[in-house]
mmCIF file of C-alpha atoms and ligand atoms in Angstrom:
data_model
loop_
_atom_site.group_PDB
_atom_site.id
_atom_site.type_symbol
_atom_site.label_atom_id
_atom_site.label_comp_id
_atom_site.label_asym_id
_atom_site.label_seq_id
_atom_site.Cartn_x
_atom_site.Cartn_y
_atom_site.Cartn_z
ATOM 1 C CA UNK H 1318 0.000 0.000 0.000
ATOM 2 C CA UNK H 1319 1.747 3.134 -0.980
ATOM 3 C CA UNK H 1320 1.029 6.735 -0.434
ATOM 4 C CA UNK H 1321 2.306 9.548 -1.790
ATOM 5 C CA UNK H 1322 3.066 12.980 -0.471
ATOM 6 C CA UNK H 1323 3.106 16.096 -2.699
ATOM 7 C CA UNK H 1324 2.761 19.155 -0.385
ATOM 8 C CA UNK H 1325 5.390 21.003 1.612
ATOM 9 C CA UNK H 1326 8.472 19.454 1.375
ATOM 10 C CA UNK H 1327 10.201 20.100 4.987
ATOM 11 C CA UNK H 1328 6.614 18.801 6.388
ATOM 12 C CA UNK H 1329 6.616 15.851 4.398
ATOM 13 C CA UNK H 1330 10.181 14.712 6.465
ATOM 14 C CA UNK H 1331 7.410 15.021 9.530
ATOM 15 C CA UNK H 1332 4.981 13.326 7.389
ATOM 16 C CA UNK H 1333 7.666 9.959 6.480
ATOM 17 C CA UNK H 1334 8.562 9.879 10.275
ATOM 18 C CA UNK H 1335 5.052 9.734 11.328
ATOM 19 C CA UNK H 1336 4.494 6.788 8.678
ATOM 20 C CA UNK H 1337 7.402 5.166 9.661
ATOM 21 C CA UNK H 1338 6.655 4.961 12.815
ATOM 22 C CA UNK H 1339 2.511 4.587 13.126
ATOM 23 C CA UNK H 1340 1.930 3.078 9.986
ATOM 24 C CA UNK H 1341 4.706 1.159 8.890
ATOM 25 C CA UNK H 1342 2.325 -0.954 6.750
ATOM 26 C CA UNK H 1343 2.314 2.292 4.327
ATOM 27 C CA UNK H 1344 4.747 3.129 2.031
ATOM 28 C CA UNK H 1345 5.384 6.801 2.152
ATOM 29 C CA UNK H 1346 6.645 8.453 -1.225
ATOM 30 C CA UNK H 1347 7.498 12.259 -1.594
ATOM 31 C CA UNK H 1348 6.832 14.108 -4.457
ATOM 32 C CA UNK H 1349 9.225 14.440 -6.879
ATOM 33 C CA UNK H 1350 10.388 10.351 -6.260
ATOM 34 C CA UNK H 1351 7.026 8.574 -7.469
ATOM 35 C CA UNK H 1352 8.216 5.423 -7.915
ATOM 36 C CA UNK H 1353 6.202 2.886 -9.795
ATOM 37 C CA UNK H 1354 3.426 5.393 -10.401
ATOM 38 C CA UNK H 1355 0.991 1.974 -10.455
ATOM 39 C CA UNK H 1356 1.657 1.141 -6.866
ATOM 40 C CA UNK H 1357 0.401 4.909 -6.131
ATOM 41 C CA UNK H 1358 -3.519 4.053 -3.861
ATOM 42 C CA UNK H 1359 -3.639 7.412 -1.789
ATOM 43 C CA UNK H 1360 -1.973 10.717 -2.656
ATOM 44 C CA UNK H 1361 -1.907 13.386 -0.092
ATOM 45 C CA UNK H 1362 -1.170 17.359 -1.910
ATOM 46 C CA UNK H 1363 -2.269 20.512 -1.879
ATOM 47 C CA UNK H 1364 -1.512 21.185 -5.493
ATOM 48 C CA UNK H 1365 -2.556 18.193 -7.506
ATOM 49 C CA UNK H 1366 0.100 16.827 -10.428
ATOM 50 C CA UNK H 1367 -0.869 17.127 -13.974
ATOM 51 C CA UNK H 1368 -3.030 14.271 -15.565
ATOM 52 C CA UNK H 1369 -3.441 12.999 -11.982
ATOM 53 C CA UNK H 1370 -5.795 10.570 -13.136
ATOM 54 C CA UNK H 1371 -3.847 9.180 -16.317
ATOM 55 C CA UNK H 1372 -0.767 9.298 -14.218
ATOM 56 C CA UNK H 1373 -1.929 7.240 -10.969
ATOM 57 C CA UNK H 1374 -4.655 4.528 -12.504
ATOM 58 C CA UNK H 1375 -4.650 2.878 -9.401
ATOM 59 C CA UNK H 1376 -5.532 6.197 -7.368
ATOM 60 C CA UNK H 1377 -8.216 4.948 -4.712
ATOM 61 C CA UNK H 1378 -8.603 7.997 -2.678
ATOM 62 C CA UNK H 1379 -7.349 11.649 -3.098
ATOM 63 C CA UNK H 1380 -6.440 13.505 -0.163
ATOM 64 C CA UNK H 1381 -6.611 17.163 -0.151
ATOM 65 C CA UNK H 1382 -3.559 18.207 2.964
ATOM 66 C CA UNK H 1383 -5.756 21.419 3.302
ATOM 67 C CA UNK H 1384 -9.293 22.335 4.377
ATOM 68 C CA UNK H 1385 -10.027 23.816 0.862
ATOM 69 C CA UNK H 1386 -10.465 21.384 -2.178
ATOM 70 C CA UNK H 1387 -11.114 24.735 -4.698
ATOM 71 C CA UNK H 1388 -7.133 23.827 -5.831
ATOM 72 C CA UNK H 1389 -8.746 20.779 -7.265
ATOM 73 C CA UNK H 1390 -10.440 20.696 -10.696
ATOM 74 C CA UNK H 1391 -12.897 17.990 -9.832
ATOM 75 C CA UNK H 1392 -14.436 18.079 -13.382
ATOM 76 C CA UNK H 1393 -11.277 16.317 -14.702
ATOM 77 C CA UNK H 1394 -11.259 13.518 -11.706
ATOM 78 C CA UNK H 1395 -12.747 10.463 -12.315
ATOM 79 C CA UNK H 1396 -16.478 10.864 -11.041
ATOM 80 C CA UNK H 1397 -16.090 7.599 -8.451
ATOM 81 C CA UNK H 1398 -12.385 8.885 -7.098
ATOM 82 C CA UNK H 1399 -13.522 9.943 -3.207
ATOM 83 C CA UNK H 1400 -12.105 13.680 -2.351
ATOM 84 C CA UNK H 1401 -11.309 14.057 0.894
ATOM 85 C CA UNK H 1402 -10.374 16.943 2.802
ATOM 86 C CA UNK H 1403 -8.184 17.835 5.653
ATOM 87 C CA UNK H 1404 -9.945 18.051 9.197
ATOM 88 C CA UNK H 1405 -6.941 19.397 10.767
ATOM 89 C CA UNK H 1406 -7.764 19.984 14.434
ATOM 90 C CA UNK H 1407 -4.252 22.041 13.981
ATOM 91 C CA UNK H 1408 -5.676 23.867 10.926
ATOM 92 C CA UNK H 1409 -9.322 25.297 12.934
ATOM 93 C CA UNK H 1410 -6.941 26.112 15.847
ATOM 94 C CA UNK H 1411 -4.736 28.387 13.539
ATOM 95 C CA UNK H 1412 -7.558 29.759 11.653
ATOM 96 C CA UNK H 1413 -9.048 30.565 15.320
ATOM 97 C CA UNK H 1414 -6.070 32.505 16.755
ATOM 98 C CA UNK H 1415 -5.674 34.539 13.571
ATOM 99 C CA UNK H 1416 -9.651 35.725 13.109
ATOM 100 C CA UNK H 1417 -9.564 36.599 16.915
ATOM 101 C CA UNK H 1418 -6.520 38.299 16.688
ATOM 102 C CA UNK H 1419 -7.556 40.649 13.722
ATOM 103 C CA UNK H 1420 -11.085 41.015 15.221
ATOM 104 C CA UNK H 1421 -9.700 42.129 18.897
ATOM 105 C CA UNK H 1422 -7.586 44.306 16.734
ATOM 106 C CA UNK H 1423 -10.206 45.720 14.968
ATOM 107 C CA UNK H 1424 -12.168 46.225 17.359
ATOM 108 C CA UNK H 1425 -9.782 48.122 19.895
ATOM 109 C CA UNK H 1426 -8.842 50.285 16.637
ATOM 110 C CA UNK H 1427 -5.436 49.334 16.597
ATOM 111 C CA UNK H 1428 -5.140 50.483 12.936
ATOM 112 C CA UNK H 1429 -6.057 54.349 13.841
ATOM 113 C CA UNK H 1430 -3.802 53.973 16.866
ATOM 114 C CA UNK H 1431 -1.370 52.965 15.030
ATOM 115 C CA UNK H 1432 -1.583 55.816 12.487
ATOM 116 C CA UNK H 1433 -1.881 57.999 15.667
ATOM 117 C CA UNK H 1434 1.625 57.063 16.547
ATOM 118 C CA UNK H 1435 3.201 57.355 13.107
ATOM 119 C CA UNK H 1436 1.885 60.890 13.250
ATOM 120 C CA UNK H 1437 3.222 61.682 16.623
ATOM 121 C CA UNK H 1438 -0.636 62.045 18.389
ATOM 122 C CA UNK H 1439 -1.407 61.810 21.974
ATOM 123 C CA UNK H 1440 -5.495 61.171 21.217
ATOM 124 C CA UNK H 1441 -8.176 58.664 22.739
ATOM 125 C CA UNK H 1442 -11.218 57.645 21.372
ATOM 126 C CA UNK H 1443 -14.550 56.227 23.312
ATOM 127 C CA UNK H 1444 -14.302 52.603 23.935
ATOM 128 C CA UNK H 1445 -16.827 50.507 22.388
ATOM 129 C CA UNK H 1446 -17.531 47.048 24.484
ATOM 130 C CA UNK H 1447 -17.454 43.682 23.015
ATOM 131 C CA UNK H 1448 -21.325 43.404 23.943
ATOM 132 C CA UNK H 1449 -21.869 46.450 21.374
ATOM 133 C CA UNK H 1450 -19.302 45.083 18.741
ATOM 134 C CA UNK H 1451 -21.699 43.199 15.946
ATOM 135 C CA UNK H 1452 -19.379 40.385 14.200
ATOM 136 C CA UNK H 1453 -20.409 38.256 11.659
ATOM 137 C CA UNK H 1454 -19.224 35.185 10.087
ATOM 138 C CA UNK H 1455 -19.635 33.959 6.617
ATOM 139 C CA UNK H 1456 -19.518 29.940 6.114
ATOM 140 C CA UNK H 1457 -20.386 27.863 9.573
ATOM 141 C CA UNK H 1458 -18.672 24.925 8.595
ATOM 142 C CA UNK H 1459 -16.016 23.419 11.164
ATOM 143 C CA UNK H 1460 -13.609 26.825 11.351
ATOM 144 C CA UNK H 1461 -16.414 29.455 11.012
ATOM 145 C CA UNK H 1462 -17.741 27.414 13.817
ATOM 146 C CA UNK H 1463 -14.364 27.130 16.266
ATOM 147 C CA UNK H 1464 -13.987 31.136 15.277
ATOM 148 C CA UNK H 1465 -17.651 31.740 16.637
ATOM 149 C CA UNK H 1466 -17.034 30.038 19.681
ATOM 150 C CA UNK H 1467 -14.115 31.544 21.187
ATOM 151 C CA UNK H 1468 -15.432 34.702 19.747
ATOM 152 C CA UNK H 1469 -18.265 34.655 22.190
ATOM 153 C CA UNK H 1470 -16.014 34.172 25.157
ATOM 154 C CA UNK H 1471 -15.354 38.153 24.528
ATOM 155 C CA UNK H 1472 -19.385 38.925 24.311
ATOM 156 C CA UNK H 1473 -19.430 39.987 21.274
ATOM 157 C CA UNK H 1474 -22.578 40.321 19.209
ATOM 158 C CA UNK H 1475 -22.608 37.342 17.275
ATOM 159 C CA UNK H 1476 -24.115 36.735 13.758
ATOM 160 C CA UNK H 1477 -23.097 33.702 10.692
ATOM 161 C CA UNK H 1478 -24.555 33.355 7.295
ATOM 162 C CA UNK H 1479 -24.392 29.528 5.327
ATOM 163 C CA UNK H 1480 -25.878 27.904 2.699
ATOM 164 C CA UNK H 1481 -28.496 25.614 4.622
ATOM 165 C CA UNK H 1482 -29.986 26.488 8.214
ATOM 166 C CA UNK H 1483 -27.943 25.985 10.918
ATOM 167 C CA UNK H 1484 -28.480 26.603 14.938
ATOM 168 C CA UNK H 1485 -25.328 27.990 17.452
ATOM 169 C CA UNK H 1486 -26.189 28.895 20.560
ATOM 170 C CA UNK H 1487 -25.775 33.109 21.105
ATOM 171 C CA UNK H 1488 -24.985 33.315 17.371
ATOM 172 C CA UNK H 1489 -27.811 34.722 15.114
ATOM 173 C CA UNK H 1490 -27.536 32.208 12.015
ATOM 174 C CA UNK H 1491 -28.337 33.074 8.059
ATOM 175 C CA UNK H 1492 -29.042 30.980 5.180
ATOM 176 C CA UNK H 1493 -28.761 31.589 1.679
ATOM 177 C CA UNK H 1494 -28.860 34.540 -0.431
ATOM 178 C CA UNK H 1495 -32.207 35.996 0.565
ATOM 179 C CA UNK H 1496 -31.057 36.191 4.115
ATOM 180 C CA UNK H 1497 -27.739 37.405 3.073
ATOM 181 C CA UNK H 1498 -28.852 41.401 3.392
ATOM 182 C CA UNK H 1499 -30.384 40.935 6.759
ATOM 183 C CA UNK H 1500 -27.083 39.200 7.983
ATOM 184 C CA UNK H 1501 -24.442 42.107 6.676
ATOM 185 C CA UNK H 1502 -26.367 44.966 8.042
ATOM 186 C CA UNK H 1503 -25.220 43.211 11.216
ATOM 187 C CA UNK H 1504 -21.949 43.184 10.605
ATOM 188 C CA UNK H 1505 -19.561 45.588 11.566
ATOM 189 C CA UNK H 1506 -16.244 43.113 11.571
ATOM 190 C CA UNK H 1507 -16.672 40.839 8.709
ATOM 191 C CA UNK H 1508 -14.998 37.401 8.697
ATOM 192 C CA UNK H 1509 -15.448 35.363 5.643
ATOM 193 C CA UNK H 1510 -14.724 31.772 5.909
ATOM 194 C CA UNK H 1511 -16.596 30.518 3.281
ATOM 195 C CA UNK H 1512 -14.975 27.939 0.410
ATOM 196 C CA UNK H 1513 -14.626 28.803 -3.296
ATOM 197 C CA UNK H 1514 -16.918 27.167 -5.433
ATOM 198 C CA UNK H 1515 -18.416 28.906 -8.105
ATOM 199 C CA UNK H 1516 -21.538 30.365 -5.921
ATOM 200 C CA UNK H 1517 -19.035 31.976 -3.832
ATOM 201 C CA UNK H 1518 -16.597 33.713 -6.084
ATOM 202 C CA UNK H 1519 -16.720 37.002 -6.421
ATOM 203 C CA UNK H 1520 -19.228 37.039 -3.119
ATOM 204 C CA UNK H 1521 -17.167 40.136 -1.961
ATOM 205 C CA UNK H 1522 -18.122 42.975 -3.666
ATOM 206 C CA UNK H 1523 -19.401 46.586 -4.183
ATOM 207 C CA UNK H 1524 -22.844 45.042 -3.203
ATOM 208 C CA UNK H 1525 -21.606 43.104 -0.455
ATOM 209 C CA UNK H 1526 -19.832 46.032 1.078
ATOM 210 C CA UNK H 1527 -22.308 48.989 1.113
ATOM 211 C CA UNK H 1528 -24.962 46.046 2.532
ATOM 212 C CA UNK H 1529 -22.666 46.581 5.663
ATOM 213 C CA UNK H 1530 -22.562 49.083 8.217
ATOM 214 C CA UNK H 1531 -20.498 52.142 6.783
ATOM 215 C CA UNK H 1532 -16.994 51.928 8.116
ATOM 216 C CA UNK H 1533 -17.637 47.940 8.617
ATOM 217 C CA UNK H 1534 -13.885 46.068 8.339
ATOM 218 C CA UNK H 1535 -13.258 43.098 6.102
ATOM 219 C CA UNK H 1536 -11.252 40.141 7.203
ATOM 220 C CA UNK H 1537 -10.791 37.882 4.065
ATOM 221 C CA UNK H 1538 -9.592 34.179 5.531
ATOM 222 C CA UNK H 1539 -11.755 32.099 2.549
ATOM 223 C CA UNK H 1540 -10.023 32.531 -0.923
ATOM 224 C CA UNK H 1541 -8.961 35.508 -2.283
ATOM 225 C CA UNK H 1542 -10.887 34.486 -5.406
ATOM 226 C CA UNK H 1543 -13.970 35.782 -3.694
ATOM 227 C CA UNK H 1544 -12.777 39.118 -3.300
ATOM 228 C CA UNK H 1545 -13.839 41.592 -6.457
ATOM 229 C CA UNK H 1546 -10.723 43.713 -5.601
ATOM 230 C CA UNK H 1547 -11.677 47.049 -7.434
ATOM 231 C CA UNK H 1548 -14.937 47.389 -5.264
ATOM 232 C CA UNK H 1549 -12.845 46.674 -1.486
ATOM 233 C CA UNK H 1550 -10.652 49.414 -3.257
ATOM 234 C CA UNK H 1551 -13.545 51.866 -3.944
ATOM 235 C CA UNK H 1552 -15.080 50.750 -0.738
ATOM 236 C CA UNK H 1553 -12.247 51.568 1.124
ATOM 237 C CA UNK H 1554 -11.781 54.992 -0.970
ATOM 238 C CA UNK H 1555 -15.140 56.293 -0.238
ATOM 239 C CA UNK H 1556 -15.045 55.544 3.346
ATOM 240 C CA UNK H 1557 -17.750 52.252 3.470
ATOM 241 C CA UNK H 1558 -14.821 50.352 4.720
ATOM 242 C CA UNK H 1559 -12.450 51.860 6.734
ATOM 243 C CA UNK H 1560 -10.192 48.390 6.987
ATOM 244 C CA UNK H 1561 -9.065 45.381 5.228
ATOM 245 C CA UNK H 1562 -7.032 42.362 6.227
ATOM 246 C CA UNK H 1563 -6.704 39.641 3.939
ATOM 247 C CA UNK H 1564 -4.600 36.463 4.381
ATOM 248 C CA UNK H 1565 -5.534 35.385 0.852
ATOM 249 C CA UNK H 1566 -5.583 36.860 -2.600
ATOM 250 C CA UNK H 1567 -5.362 35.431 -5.980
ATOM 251 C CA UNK H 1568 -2.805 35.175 -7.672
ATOM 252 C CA UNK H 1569 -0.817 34.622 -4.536
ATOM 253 C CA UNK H 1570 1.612 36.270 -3.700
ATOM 254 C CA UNK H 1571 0.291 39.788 -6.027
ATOM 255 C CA UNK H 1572 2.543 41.034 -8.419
ATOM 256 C CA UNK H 1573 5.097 43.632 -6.651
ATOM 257 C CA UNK H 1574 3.050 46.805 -8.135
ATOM 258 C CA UNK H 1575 -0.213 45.212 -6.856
ATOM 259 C CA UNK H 1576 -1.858 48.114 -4.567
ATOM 260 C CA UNK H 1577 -2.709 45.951 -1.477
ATOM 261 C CA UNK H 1578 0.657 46.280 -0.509
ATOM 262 C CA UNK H 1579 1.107 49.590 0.156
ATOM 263 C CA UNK H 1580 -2.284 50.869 0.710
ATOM 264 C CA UNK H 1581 -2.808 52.823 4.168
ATOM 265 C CA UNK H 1582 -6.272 50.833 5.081
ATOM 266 C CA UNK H 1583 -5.041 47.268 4.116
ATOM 267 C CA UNK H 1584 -3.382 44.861 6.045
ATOM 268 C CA UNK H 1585 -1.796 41.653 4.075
ATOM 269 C CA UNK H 1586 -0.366 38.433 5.216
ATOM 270 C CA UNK H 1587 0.734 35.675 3.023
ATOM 271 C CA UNK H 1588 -1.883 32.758 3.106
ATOM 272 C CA UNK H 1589 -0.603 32.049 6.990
ATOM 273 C CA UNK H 1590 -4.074 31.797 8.709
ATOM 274 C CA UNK H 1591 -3.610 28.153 9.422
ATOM 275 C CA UNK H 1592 -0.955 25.581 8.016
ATOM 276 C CA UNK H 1593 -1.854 22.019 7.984
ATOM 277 C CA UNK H 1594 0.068 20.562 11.382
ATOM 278 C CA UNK H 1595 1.620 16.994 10.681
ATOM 279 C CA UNK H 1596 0.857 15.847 13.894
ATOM 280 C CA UNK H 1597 -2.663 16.452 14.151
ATOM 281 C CA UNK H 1598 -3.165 15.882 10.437
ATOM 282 C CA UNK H 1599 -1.535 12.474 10.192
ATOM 283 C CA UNK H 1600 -3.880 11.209 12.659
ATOM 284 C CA UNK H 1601 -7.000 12.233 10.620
ATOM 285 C CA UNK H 1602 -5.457 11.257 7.520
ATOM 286 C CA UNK H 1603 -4.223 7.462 8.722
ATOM 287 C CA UNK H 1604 -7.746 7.147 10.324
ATOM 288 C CA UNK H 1605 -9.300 8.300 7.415
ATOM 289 C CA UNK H 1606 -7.041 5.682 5.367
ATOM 290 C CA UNK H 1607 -7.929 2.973 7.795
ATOM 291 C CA UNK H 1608 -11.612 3.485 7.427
ATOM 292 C CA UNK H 1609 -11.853 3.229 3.958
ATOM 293 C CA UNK H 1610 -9.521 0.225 4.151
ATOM 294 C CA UNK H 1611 -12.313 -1.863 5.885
ATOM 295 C CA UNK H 1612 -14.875 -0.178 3.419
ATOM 296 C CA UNK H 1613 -16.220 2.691 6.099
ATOM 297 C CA UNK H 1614 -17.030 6.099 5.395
ATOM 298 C CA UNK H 1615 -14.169 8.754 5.999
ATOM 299 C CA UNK H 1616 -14.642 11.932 7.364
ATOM 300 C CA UNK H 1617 -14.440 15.204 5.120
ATOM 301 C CA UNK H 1618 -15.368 13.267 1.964
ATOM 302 C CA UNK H 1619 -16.096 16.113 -0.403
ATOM 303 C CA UNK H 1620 -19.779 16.534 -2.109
ATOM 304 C CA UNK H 1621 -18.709 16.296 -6.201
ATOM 305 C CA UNK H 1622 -21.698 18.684 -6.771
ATOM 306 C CA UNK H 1623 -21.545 21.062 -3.907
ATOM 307 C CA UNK H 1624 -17.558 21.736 -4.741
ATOM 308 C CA UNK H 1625 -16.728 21.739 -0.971
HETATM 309 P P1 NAP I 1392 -16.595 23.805 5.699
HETATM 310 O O1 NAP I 1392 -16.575 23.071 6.993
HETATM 311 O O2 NAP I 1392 -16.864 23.071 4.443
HETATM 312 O O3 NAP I 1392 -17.672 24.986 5.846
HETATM 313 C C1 NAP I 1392 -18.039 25.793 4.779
HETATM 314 C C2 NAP I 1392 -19.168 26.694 5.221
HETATM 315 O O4 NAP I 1392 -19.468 27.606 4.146
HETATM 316 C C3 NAP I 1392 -20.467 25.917 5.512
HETATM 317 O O5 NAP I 1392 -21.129 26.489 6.617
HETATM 318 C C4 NAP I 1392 -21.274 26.137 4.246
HETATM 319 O O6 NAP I 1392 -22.677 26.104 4.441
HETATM 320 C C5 NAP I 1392 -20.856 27.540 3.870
HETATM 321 N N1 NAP I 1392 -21.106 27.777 2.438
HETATM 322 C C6 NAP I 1392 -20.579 27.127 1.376
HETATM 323 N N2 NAP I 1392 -21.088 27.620 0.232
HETATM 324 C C7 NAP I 1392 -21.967 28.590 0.583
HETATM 325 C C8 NAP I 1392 -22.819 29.447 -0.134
HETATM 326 N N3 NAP I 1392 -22.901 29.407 -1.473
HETATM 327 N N4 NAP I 1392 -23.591 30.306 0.556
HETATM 328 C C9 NAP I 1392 -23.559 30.341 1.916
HETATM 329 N N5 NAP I 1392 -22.760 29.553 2.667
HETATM 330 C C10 NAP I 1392 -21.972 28.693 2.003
HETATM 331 O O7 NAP I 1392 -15.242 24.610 5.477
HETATM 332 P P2 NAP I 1392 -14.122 24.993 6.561
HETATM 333 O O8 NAP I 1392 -13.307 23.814 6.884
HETATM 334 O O9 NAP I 1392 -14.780 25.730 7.657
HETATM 335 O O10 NAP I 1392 -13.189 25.961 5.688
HETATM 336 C C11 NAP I 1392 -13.705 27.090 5.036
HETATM 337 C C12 NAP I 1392 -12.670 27.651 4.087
HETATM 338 O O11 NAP I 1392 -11.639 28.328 4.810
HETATM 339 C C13 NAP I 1392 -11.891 26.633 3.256
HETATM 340 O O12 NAP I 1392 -12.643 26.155 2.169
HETATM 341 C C14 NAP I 1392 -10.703 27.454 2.798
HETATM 342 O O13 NAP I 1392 -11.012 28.148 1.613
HETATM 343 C C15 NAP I 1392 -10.528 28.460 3.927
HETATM 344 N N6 NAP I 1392 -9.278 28.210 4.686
HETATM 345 C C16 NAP I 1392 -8.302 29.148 4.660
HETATM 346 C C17 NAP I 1392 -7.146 28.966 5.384
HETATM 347 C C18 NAP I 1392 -6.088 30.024 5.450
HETATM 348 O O14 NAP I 1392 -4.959 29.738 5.862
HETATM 349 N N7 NAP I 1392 -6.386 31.264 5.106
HETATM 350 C C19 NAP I 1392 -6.961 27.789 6.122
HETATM 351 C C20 NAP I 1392 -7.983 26.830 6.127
HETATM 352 C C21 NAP I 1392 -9.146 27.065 5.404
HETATM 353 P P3 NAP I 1392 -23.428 24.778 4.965
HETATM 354 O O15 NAP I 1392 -23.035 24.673 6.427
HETATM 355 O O16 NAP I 1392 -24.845 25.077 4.795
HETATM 356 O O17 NAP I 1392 -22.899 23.642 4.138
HETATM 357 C C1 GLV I 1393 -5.532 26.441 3.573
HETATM 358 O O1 GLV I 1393 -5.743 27.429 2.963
HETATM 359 C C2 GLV I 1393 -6.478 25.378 3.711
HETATM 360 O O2 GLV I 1393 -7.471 25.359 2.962
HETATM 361 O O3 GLV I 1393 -6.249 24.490 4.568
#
């Protein structure tokens, strides 16, 4: 049985050590040495090789080393070829320090503070309580979820938008696109955390932003394929946003002229909300790899027709 690894190469010696040790049954490859490409039954990537399909015909499962499967053009997989995606306890832990740091900084205005000092000004401004802070979350799947939770421990006022109904206690949720409006009037720190599939790019736009409180911030943690970046840059010109901070953008990283990185009002990091953790992760992956080895259902199998 013989896996291979195509993701992060200083990981992957994590990855073979883990193997080698837990799973010894498995034969751990790492991309570039494939081997006997016909011996190939699980590969684990983030960015798939080309002609996956032609080039691994014994391929039984394909497993995504990240939360997001949009990297994936599951059009030219073969329909019965189970995606599965990365439930990385290590990943929703990451992705929950980073929105709560951005949204405590947002909400104790560290960016005009920290304007104040460049300019050399001595100036308070009233503080507004977590209990009259209104944060919203876009996507309630398993990080939009962790991010709500600790969230609350704050008192924020807490509000989520998905696809199909969903109940959190203290959290006021959304669904779909009708109750999309109702949801971003509430929102004066936006998080999205929603996956890109076709309904969702482009999501963040010039309608999406003046549907929000004026001077509402944007966190972009999703894909920054569902940012419209000429309407966060009139938004943020005319005053409807008065911050920005995205983790992800598209292309990655922008071209060195690209505007995000020196505009005043946006704050950019490189794609470093979460990174898969081969600790955590190799224990949902050999699980997962275990289950379907006795023919059970593994967990983050990914819905062909939903794209997430
Ligand atoms: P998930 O568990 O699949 O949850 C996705 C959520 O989005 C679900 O609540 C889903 O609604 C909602 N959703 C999907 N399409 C929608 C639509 N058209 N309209 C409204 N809601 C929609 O995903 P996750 O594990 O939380 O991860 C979310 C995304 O975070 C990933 O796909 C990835 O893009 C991003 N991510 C980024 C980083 C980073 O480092 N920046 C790290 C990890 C993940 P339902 O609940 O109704 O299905
Ligand atoms: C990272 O972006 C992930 O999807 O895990």
């Amino acid at each position: 049985m013989t896996l291979l690894y195509k993701a992060d190469p200083e990981r992957g010696q994590a990855w073979r050590r883990l193997f080698q040790e837990q799973a010894p049954d498995i034969e751990f490859r790492q991309w570039p040495e494939v081997g006997n490409a016909d011996e190939v039954r699980y590969l684990a990537c983030w960015q798939p090789p080309q002609d996956l399909a032609q080039r691994f015909p014994n391929l039984e499962v394909l497993f995504a080393t990240s939360a997001g499967v949009d990297q994936f053009d599951l059009s030219l997989l073969p329909a019965d070829l189970p995606v599965v995606r990365m439930l990385d306890p290590g990943i929703v832990a990451g992705m929950v320090e980073y929105a709560t740091l951005m949204v405590l900084a947002l909400h104790r205005q560290l960016p005009l503070y920290l304007d104040q000092q460049a300019a050399g000004r001595w100036q308070e401004h009233a503080l507004v309580t977590a209990n009259n802070r209104r944060v919203g979350v876009l996507g309630l799947g398993q990080i939009g979820q962790a991010v709500l939770e600790r969230l609350a421990t704050f008192g924020f006022q807490l509000s989520g938008w998905s696809r199909s109904p969903h109940e959190l206690p203290g959290v006021r949720c959304h669904a779909g696109p009708e109750q999309l409006p109702a949801f971003l009037a509430d929102c004066e720190i936006l998080i999205c955390l929603l996956p890109l599939t076709p309904e969702t790019r482009g999501i963040l736009d010039a309608e999406l932003f003046a549907a929000l409180p004026r001077g509402a911030s944007l966190i972009n943690l999703g894909r920054g394929a569902q940012l419209v970046e000429a309407d966060l840059l009139a938004a943020l010109d005319s005053g409807q946003l008065s911050q920005a901070v995205l983790d992800v953008v598209e292309p990655e990283p922008p071209a060195a002229d690209h505007p995000f990185w020196q505009h005043p009002r946006i704050w950019l990091t490189p794609h470093v909300g979460a990174m898969t953790v081969p600790e955590t992760a190799f224990t949902v992956l050999l699980d997962n790899i275990r289950h379907h080895q006795r023919g059970e259902p593994m967990r983050g199998l990914v819905d062909r027709q939903r794209g997430y």
